[in-house]
PDB file of C-alpha atoms and ligand atoms in Angstrom:
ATOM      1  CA  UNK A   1     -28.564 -11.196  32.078  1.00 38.00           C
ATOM      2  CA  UNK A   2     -29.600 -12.966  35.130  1.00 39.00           C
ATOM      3  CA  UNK A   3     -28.986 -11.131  38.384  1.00 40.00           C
ATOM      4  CA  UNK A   4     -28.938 -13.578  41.383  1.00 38.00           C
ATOM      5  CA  UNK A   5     -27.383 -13.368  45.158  1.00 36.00           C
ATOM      6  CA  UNK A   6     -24.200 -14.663  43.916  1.00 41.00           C
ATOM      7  CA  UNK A   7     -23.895 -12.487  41.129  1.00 56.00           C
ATOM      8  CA  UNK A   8     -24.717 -12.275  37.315  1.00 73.00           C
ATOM      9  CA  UNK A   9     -24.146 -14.269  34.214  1.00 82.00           C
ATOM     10  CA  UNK A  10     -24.755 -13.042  30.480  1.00 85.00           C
ATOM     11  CA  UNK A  11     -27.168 -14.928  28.375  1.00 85.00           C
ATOM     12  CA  UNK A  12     -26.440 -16.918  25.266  1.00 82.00           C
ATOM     13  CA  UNK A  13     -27.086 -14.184  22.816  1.00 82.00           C
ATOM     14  CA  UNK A  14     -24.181 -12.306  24.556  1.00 83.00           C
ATOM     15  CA  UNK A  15     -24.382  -8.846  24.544  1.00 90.00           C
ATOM     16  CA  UNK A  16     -21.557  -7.088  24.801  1.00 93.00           C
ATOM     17  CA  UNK A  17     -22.392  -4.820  27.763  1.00 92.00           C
ATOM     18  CA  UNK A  18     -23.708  -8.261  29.312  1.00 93.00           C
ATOM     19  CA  UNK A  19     -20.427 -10.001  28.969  1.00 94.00           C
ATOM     20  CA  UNK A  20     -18.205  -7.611  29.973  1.00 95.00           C
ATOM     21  CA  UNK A  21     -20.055  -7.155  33.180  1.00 93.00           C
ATOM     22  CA  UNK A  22     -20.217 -10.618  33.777  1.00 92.00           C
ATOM     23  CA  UNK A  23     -16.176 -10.151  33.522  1.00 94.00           C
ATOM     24  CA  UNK A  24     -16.083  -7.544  35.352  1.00 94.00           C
ATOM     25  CA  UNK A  25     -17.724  -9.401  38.237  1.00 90.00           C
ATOM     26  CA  UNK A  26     -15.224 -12.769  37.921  1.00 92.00           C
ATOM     27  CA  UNK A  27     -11.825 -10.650  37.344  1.00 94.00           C
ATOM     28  CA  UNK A  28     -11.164 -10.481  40.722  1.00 91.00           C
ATOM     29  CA  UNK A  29     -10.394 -14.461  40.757  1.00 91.00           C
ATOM     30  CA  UNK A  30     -10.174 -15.112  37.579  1.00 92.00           C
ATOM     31  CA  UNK A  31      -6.509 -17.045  37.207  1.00 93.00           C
ATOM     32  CA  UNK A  32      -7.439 -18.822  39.869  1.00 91.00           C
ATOM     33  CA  UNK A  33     -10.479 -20.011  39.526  1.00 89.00           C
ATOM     34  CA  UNK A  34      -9.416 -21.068  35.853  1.00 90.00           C
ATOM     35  CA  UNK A  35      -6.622 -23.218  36.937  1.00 91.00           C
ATOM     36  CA  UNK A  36      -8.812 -24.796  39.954  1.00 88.00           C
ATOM     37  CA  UNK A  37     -11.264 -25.414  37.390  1.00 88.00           C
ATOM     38  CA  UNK A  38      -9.108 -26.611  34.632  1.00 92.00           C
ATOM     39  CA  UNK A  39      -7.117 -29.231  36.973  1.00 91.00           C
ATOM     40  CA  UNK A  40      -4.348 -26.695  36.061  1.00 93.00           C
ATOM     41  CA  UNK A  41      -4.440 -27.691  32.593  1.00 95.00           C
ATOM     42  CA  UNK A  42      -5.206 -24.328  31.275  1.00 96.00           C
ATOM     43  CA  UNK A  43      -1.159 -23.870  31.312  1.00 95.00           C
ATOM     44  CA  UNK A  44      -0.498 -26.414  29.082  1.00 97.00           C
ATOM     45  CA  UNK A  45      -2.845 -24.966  26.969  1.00 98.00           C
ATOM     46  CA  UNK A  46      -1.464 -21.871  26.487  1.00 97.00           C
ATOM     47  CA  UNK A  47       2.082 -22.916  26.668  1.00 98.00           C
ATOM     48  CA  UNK A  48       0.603 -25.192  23.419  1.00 98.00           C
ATOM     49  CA  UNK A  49      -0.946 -22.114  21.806  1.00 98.00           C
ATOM     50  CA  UNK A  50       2.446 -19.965  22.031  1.00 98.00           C
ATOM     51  CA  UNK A  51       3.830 -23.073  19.808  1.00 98.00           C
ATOM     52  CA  UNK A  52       1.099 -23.461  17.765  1.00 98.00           C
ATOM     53  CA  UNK A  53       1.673 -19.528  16.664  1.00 98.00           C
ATOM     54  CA  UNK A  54       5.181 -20.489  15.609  1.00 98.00           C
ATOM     55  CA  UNK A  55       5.988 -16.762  16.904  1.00 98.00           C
ATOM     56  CA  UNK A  56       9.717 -15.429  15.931  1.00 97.00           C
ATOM     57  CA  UNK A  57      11.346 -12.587  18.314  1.00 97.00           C
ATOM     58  CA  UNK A  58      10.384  -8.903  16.822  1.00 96.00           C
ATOM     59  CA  UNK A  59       6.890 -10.150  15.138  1.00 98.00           C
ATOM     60  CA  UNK A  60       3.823  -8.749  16.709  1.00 98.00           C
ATOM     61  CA  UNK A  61       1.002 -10.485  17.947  1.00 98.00           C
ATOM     62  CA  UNK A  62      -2.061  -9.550  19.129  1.00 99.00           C
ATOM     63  CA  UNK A  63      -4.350 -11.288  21.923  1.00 98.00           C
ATOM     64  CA  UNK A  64      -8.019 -10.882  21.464  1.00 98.00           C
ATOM     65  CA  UNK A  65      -9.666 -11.204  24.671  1.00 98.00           C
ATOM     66  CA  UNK A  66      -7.014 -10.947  26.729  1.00 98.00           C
ATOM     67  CA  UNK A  67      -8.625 -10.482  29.921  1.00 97.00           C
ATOM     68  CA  UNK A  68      -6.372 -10.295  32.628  1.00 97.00           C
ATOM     69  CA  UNK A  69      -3.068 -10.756  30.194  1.00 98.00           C
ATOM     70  CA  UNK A  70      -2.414 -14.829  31.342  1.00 97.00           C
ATOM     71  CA  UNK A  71      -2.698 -15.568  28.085  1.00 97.00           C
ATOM     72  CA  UNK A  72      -0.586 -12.485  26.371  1.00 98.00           C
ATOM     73  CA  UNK A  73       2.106 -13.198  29.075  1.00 98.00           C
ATOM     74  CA  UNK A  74       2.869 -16.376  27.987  1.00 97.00           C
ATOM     75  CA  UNK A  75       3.111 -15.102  24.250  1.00 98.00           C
ATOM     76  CA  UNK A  76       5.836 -12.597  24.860  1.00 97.00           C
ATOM     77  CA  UNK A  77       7.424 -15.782  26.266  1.00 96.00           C
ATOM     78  CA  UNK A  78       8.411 -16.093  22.386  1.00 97.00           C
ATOM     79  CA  UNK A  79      10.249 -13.112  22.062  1.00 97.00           C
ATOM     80  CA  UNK A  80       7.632 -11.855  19.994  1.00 98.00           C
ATOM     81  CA  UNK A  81       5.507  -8.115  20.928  1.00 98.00           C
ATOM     82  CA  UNK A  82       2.712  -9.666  22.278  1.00 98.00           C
ATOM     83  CA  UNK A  83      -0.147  -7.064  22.857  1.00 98.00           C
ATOM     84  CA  UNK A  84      -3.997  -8.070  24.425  1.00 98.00           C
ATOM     85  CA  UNK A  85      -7.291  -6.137  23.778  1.00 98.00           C
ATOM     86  CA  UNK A  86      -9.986  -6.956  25.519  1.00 98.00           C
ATOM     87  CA  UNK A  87     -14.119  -5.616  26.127  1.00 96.00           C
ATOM     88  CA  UNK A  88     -14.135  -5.585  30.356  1.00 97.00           C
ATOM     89  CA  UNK A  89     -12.327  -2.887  32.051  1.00 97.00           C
ATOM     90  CA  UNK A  90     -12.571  -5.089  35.336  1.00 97.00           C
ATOM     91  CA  UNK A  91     -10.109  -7.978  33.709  1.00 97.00           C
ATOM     92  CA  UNK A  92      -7.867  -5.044  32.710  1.00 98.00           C
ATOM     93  CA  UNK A  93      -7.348  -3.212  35.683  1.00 97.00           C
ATOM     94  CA  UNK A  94      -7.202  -6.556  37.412  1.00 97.00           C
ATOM     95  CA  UNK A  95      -4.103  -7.094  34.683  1.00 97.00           C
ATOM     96  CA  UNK A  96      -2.648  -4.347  35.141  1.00 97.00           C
ATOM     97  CA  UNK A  97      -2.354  -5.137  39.179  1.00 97.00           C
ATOM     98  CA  UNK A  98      -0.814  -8.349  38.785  1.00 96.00           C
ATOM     99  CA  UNK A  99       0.761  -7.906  35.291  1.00 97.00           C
ATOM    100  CA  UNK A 100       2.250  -3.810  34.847  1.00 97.00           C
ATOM    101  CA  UNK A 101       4.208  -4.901  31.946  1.00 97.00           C
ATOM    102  CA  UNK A 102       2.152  -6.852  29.658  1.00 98.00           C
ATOM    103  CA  UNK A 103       0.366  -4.281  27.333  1.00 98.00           C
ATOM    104  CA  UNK A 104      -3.011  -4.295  27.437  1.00 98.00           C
ATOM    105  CA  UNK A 105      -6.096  -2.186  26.374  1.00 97.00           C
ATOM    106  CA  UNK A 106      -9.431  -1.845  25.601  1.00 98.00           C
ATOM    107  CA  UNK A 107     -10.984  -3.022  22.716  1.00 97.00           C
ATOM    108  CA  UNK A 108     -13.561  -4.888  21.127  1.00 97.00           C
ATOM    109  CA  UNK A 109     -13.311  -8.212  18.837  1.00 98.00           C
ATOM    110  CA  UNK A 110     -15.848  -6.517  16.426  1.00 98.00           C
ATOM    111  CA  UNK A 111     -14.531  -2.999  15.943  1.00 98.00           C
ATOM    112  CA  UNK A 112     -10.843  -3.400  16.465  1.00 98.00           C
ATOM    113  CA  UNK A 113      -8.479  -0.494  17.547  1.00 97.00           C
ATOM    114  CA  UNK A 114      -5.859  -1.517  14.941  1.00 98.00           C
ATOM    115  CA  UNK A 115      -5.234  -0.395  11.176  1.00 98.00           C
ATOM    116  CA  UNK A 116      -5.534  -3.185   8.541  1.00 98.00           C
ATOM    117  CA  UNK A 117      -2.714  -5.699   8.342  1.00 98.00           C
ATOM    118  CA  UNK A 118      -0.878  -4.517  11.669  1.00 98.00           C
ATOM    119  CA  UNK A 119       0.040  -7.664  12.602  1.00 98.00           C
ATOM    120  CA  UNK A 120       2.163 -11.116  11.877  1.00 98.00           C
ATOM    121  CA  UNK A 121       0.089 -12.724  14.049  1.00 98.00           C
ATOM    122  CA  UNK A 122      -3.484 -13.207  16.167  1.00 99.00           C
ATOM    123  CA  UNK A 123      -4.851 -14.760  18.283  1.00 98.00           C
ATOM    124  CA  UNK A 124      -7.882 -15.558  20.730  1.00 98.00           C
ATOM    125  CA  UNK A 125      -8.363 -18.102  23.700  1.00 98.00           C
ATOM    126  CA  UNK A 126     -11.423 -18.876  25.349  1.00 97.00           C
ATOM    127  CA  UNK A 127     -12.988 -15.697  23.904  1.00 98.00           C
ATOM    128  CA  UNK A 128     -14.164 -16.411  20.626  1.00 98.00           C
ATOM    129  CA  UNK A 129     -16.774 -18.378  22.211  1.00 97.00           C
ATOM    130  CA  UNK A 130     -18.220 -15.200  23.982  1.00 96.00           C
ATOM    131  CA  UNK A 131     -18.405 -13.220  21.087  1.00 97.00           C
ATOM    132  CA  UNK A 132     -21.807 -12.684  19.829  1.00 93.00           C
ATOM    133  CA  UNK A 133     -20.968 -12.850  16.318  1.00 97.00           C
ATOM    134  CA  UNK A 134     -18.310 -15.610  15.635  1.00 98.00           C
ATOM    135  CA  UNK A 135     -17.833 -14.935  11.605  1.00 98.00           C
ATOM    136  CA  UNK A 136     -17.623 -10.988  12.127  1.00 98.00           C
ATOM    137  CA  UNK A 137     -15.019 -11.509  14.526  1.00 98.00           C
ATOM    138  CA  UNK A 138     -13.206 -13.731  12.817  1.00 98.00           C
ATOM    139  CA  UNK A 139     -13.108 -11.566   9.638  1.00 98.00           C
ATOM    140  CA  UNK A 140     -12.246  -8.686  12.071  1.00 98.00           C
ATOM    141  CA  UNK A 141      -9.106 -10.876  12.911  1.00 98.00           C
ATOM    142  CA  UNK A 142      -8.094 -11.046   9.354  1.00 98.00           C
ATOM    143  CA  UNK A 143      -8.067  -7.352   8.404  1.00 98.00           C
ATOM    144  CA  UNK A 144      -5.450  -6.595  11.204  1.00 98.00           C
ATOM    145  CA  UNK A 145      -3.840  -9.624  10.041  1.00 98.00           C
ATOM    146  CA  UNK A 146      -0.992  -9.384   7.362  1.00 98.00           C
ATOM    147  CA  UNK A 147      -1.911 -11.459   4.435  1.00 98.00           C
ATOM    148  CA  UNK A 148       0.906 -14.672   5.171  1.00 98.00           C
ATOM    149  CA  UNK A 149       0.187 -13.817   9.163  1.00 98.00           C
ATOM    150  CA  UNK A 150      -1.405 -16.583  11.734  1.00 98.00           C
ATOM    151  CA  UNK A 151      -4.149 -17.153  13.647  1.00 99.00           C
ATOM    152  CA  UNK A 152      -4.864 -18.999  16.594  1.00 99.00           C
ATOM    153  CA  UNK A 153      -8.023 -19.989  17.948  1.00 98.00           C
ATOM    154  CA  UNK A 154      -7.924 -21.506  21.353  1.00 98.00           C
ATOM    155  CA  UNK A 155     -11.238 -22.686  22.738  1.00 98.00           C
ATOM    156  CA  UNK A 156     -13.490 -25.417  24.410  1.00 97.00           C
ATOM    157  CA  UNK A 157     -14.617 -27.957  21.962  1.00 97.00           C
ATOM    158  CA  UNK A 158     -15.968 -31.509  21.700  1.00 97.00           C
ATOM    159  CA  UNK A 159     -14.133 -33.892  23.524  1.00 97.00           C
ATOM    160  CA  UNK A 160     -13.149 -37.065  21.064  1.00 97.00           C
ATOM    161  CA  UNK A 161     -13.949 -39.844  23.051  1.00 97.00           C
ATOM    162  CA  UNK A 162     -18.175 -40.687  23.460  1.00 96.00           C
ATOM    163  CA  UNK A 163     -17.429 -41.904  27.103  1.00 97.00           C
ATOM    164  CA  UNK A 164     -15.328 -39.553  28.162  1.00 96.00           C
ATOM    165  CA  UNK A 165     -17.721 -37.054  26.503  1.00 95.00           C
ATOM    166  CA  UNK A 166     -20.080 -37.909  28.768  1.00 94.00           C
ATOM    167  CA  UNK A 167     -18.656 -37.559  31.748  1.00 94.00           C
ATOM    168  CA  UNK A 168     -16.780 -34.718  30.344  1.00 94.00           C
ATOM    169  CA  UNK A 169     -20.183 -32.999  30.132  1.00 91.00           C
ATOM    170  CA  UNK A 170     -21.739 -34.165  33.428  1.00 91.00           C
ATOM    171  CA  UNK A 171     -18.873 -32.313  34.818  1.00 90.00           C
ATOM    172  CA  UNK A 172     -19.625 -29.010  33.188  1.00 89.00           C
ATOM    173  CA  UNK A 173     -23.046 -28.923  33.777  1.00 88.00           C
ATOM    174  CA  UNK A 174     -23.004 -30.647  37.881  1.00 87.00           C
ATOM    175  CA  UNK A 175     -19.583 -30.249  39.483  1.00 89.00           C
ATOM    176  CA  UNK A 176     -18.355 -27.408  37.598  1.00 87.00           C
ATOM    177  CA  UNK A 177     -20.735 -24.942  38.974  1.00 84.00           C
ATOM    178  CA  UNK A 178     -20.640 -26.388  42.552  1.00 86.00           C
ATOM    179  CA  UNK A 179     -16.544 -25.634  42.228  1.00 86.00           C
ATOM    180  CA  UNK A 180     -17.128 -22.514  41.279  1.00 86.00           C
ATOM    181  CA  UNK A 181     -18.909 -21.364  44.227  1.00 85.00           C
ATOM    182  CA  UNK A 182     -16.165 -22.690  46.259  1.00 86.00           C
ATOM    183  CA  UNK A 183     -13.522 -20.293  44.748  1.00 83.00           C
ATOM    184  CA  UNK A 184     -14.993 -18.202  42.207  1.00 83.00           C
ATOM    185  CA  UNK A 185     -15.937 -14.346  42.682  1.00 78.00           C
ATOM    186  CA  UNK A 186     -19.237 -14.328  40.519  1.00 84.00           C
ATOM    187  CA  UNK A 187     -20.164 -18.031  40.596  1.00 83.00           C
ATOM    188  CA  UNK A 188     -23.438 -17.744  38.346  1.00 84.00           C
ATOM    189  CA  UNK A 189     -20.433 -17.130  35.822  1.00 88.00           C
ATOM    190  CA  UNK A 190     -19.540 -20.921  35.210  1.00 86.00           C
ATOM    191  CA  UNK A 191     -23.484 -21.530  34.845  1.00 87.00           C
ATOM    192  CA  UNK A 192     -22.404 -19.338  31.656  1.00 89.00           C
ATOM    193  CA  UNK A 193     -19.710 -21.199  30.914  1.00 90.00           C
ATOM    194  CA  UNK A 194     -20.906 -24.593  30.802  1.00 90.00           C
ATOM    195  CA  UNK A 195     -24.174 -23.880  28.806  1.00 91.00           C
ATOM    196  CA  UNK A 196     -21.784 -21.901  26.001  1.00 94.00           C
ATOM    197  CA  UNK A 197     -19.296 -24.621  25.952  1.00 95.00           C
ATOM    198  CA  UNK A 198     -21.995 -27.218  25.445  1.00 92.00           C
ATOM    199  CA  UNK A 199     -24.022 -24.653  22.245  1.00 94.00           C
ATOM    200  CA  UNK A 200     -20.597 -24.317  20.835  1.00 97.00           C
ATOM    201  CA  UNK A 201     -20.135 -25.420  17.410  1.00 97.00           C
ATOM    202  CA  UNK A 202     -17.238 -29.162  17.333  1.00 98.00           C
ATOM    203  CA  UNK A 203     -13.584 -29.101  15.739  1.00 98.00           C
ATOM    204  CA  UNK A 204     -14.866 -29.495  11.997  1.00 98.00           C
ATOM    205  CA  UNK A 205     -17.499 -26.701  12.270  1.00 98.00           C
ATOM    206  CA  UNK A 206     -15.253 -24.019  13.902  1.00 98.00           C
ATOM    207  CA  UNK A 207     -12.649 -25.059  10.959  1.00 98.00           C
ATOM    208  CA  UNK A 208     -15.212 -24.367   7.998  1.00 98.00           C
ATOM    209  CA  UNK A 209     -16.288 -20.584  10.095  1.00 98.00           C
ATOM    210  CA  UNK A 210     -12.938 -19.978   9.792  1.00 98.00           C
ATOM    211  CA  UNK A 211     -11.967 -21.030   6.376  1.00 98.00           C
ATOM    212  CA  UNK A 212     -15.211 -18.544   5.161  1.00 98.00           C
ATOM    213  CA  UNK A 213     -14.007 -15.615   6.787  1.00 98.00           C
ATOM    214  CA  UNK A 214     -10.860 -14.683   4.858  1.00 95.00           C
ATOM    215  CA  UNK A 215      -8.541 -17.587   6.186  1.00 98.00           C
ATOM    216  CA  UNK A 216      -6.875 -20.810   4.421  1.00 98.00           C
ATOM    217  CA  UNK A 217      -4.928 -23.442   5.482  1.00 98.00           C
ATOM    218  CA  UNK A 218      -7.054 -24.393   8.393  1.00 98.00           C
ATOM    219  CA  UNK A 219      -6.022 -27.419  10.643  1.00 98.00           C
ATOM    220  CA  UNK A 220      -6.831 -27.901  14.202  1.00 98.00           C
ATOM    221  CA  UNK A 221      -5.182 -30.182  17.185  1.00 98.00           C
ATOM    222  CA  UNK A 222      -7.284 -31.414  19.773  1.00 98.00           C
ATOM    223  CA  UNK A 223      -5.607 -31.002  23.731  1.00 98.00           C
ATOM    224  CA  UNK A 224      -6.697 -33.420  26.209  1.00 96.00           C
ATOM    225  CA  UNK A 225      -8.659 -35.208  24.401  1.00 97.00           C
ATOM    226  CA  UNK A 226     -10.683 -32.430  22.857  1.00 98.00           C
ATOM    227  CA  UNK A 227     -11.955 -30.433  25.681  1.00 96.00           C
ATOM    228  CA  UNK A 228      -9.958 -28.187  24.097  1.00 97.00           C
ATOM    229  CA  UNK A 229      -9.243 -27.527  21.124  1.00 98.00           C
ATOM    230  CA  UNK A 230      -6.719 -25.032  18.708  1.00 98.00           C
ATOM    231  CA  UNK A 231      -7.921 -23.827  14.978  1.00 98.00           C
ATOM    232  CA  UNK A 232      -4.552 -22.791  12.958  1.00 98.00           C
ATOM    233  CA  UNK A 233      -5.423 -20.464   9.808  1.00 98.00           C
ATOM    234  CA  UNK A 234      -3.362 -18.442   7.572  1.00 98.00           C
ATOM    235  CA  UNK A 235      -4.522 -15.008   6.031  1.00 98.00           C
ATOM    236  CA  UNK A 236      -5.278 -15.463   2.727  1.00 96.00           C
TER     237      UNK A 236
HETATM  238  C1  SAM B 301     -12.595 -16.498  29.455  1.00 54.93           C
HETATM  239  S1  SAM B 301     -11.821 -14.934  29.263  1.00 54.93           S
HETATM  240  C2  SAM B 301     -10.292 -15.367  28.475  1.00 54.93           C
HETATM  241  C3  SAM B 301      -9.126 -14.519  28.921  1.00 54.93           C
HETATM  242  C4  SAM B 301      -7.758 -14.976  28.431  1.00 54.93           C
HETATM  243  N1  SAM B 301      -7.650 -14.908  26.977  1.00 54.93           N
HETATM  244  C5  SAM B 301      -7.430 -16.374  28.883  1.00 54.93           C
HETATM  245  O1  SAM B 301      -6.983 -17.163  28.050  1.00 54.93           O
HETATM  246  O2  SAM B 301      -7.574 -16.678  30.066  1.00 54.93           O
HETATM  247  C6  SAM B 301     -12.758 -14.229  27.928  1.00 54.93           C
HETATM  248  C7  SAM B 301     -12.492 -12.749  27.718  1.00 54.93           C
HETATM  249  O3  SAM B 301     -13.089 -12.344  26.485  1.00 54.93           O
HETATM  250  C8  SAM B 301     -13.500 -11.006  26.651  1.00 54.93           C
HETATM  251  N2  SAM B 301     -14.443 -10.651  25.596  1.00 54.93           N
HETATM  252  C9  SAM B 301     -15.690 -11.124  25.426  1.00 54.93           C
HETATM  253  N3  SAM B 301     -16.267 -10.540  24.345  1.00 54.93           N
HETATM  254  C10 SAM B 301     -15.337  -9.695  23.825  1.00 54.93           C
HETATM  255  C11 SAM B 301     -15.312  -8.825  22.711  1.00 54.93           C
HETATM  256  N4  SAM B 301     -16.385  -8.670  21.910  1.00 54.93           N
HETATM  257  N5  SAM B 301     -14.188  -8.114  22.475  1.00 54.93           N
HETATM  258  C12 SAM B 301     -13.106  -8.237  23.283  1.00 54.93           C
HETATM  259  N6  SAM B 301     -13.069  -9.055  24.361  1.00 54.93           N
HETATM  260  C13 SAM B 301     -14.169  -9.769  24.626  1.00 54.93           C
HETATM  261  C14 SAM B 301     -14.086 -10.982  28.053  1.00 54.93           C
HETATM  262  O4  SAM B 301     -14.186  -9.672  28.570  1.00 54.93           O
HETATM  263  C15 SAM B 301     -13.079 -11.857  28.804  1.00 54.93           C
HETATM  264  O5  SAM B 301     -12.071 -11.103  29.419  1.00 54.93           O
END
């Protein structure tokens, strides 16, 4: 962890305690500052991730890294009982102020607070990547999974395009942070975020991750034009 004016940032072997403070210091802002920083695309994303889940009313689904519930909100959208765990208590509580009725609680992506096969569906956005070990997690996913059940992985990937790539990436690593000072409560955050997007492994090598830790049927669909991208998987 690096501990700065602004505030602090976790490193890139993310330890838990480190990444939940570093949370903990952005909750405050954190909707907002996403949808500054995502050109208010992150809505579309999630709106595409509820689809993607194919979620029927009375199945439950559960949000891994749920932060501060944007992203289980929009699931219960479905009908479905959407339910978000996350690691920071700050992105909780901050739910829990601006969303009382989305259910969320504490929990961690390794050592989930769920008996095997609880649920017809799972999912994780723009967590996964924070994780410090992808395949555990991932296998952690499937045994609270049903075996037939869904996942969906929603995350930053490689964007298609090589010149759009590039300036793709000059944006995450110049203007992204310089954003973030303007509106963001922990700043030294997105310094974070753009070096983990950029170490994080492209469409095809998320799929085959996947696909080894106890899921078939994997697919993905790149959103606007791969800076995003989401991983569908079945439970074996
Ligand atoms: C970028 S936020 C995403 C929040 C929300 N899913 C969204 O779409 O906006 C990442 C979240 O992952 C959580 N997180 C990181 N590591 C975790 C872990 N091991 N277990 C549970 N949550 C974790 C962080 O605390 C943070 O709230």
């Amino acid at each position: 962890m690096s501990h700065t004016p602004q505030g602090q940032r976790a490193s890139l072997d993310k330890q838990p305690h480190e990444v939940a403070a570093m949370f903990d210091g952005v909750a405050a802002r954190y909707d907002l500052t996403n949808t500054v920083l995502s050109f208010g695309q992150d809505r579309s994303w999630r709106r595409a991730t509820r689809a993607a889940l194919g979620l029927r009313p009375g199945e439950r689904v559960l949000d891994v890294g749920a932060g501060t519930g944007v992203s289980t909100e929009e699931l219960a959208h479905s009908g479905a009982y959407a339910v978000g765990a996350d690691l920071s208590l700050g992105m909780l509580y901050a739910g829990k102020r601006t969303r009382p009725s989305v259910p969320l609680l504490a929990g961690d992506a390794l050592r989930l607070p769920f008996a095997d096969a609880s649920f017809d569906a799972v999912t994780i956005s723009f967590a996964l990547r924070n994780v410090n070990d992808t395949d555990a997690a991932l296998a952690e996913l499937a045994r609270v999974t049903r075996p037939g059940g869904r996942l969906v992985v929603c995350e930053f990937s490689t964007p298609v395009n090589p010149a759009f790539r590039t300036v793709y990436l000059s944006y995450l690593m110049r203007s992204l942070p310089a954003v973030a000072r303007a509106v963001s409560s922990n700043p030294d955050a997105y310094v974070y975020l753009a070096e983990s997007i950029r170490a994080w492994p492209d469409q095809a090598a998320l799929a085959a991750r996947i696909g080894a830790a106890g899921w078939g049927r994997v697919a993905w669909r790149n959103l606007t034009g791969g800076v995003v991208a989401l991983h569908r998987a079945v439970r074996n």
